[in-house]
């Protein structure tokens, strides 16, 4: 257990999970927290990272910073996903070792598992067969990260633990129409389609002023707005989503991921992540999820119902589906003392309310 005055560096503290971990630590009485924005500290720069560790000398590190995105971004920016994530991990984990950090928690992703892994996916499924093509570069980077944690701990006696969250969503999510994950992108698309369907141009313009799309904001003409939104399948009478809607996905509320992460950081040591009887110590990472799944089509219909969009839901089957199923086996996590509580219907409601509140706060009348 870390002392309440321990200095904890949360890399990526402004992101979806990092911000939730930061708040969770504060709520538990850990106030000696260090966070730097990308502008303040470029984690791709090894000299800057070394200087940061030289100055701050953290007792513990949570590596929640990463270059992330959905299928479209993973396909388009393959080099960025592998290079930037490897570089971030190399710099932060390397400096943590050189500065004798007592505890490190690395956040990965369940996309590390093979495309056709047996379901639900146990930690032992890692590297058993080929990865999903659409996110292979990102997955390889995350596998490298968890193996760095495992290897440093085995060779040098470090206390570095890797957790692999399933699909996350929640406050501070990314709603970019190209680079966001499936659920926030779905919520924004259906929200905008509803606004168009009801002729609520103020709501459409408020949304685009907060998050412009390809240079188009709320000050542009109606035609320019309609054209750019149509490019993402958003129209007055319908929303078109990628793929067939048949893949099964597991979704975890980000604040619960944060709670699980902090639970592991405070209560789990590397020696707890494997059996002492193992002849070969591997797969020491921990799956974090709900152990429950829902089809992309069903979650889209859940979002449609929550938002109240009366138009059509269409699917573009020429676009990739990604991995058919990605259900985690969370037995290891349960045995380590943590279970989820927020179910998907409640989570969708919470996220849409958060999204709408953000637009209202940023566009209050003067």
Coordinates of N, CA, C and O in Angstrom, one line a residue, residues 42-46 67 77-91 137-138 140-142:
X42 N 6.2 16.6 -23.5 CA 6.0 15.7 -24.6 C 6.6 14.3 -24.3 O 7.8 14.2 -24.2
X43 N 5.8 13.3 -24.1 CA 6.3 12.0 -23.7 C 7.0 11.3 -24.8 O 7.6 10.3 -24.6
X44 N 6.9 11.8 -26.0 CA 7.7 11.3 -27.1 C 9.2 11.7 -27.1 O 10.0 11.2 -27.8
X45 N 9.5 12.7 -26.3 CA 10.8 13.3 -26.2 C 11.6 12.7 -25.0 O 11.3 13.0 -23.8
X46 N 12.5 11.8 -25.2 CA 13.2 11.2 -24.1 C 14.0 12.1 -23.2 O 14.1 11.9 -22.0
X67 N -1.6 7.0 -27.5 CA -2.2 7.4 -28.8 C -3.3 6.4 -29.1 O -3.0 5.3 -29.4
X77 N -3.8 5.6 -39.6 CA -2.5 6.1 -39.0 C -1.7 5.0 -38.4 O -1.3 5.1 -37.2
X78 N -1.5 3.9 -39.1 CA -0.9 2.7 -38.5 C 0.5 3.0 -38.0 O 0.9 2.5 -36.9
X79 N 1.3 3.8 -38.7 CA 2.7 4.1 -38.2 C 2.6 4.9 -36.9 O 3.4 4.7 -36.0
X80 N 1.7 5.9 -36.9 CA 1.6 6.7 -35.7 C 1.3 5.9 -34.5 O 1.8 6.1 -33.4
X81 N 0.4 4.9 -34.6 CA -0.1 4.2 -33.5 C 1.0 3.3 -32.9 O 1.1 3.1 -31.7
X82 N 1.8 2.7 -33.8 CA 2.9 1.8 -33.2 C 4.0 2.6 -32.7 O 4.6 2.4 -31.6
X83 N 4.4 3.7 -33.5 CA 5.6 4.4 -33.1 C 5.4 5.2 -31.9 O 6.2 5.2 -30.9
X84 N 4.3 6.0 -31.8 CA 4.1 6.9 -30.7 C 3.9 6.1 -29.4 O 4.4 6.5 -28.3
X85 N 3.1 5.0 -29.4 CA 2.9 4.2 -28.2 C 4.2 3.6 -27.7 O 4.5 3.5 -26.5
X86 N 5.0 3.0 -28.6 CA 6.2 2.4 -28.2 C 7.2 3.5 -27.6 O 7.8 3.2 -26.6
X87 N 7.2 4.6 -28.2 CA 8.1 5.7 -27.7 C 7.6 6.2 -26.3 O 8.5 6.3 -25.4
X88 N 6.4 6.4 -26.1 CA 5.8 6.8 -24.8 C 6.2 5.8 -23.8 O 6.7 6.1 -22.7
X89 N 5.9 4.5 -24.1 CA 6.2 3.4 -23.1 C 7.7 3.3 -22.8 O 8.1 3.1 -21.6
X90 N 8.5 3.3 -23.8 CA 10.0 3.2 -23.7 C 10.5 4.3 -22.7 O 11.3 4.1 -21.8
X91 N 10.0 5.6 -23.0 CA 10.5 6.7 -22.2 C 10.0 6.6 -20.7 O 10.8 6.8 -19.8
X137 N -1.0 -2.7 -35.4 CA 0.2 -1.9 -34.9 C 0.0 -1.4 -33.4 O 0.9 -1.5 -32.6
X138 N -1.2 -1.0 -33.1 CA -1.5 -0.5 -31.7 C -1.4 -1.7 -30.8 O -0.8 -1.6 -29.7
X140 N 0.4 -4.4 -31.0 CA 1.8 -4.8 -30.9 C 2.5 -3.9 -29.9 O 3.3 -4.3 -29.0
X141 N 2.2 -2.6 -30.0 CA 2.8 -1.6 -29.0 C 2.4 -2.0 -27.6 O 3.2 -1.9 -26.7
X142 N 1.1 -2.3 -27.4 CA 0.6 -2.5 -26.1 C 1.1 -3.9 -25.5 O 1.4 -4.0 -24.3

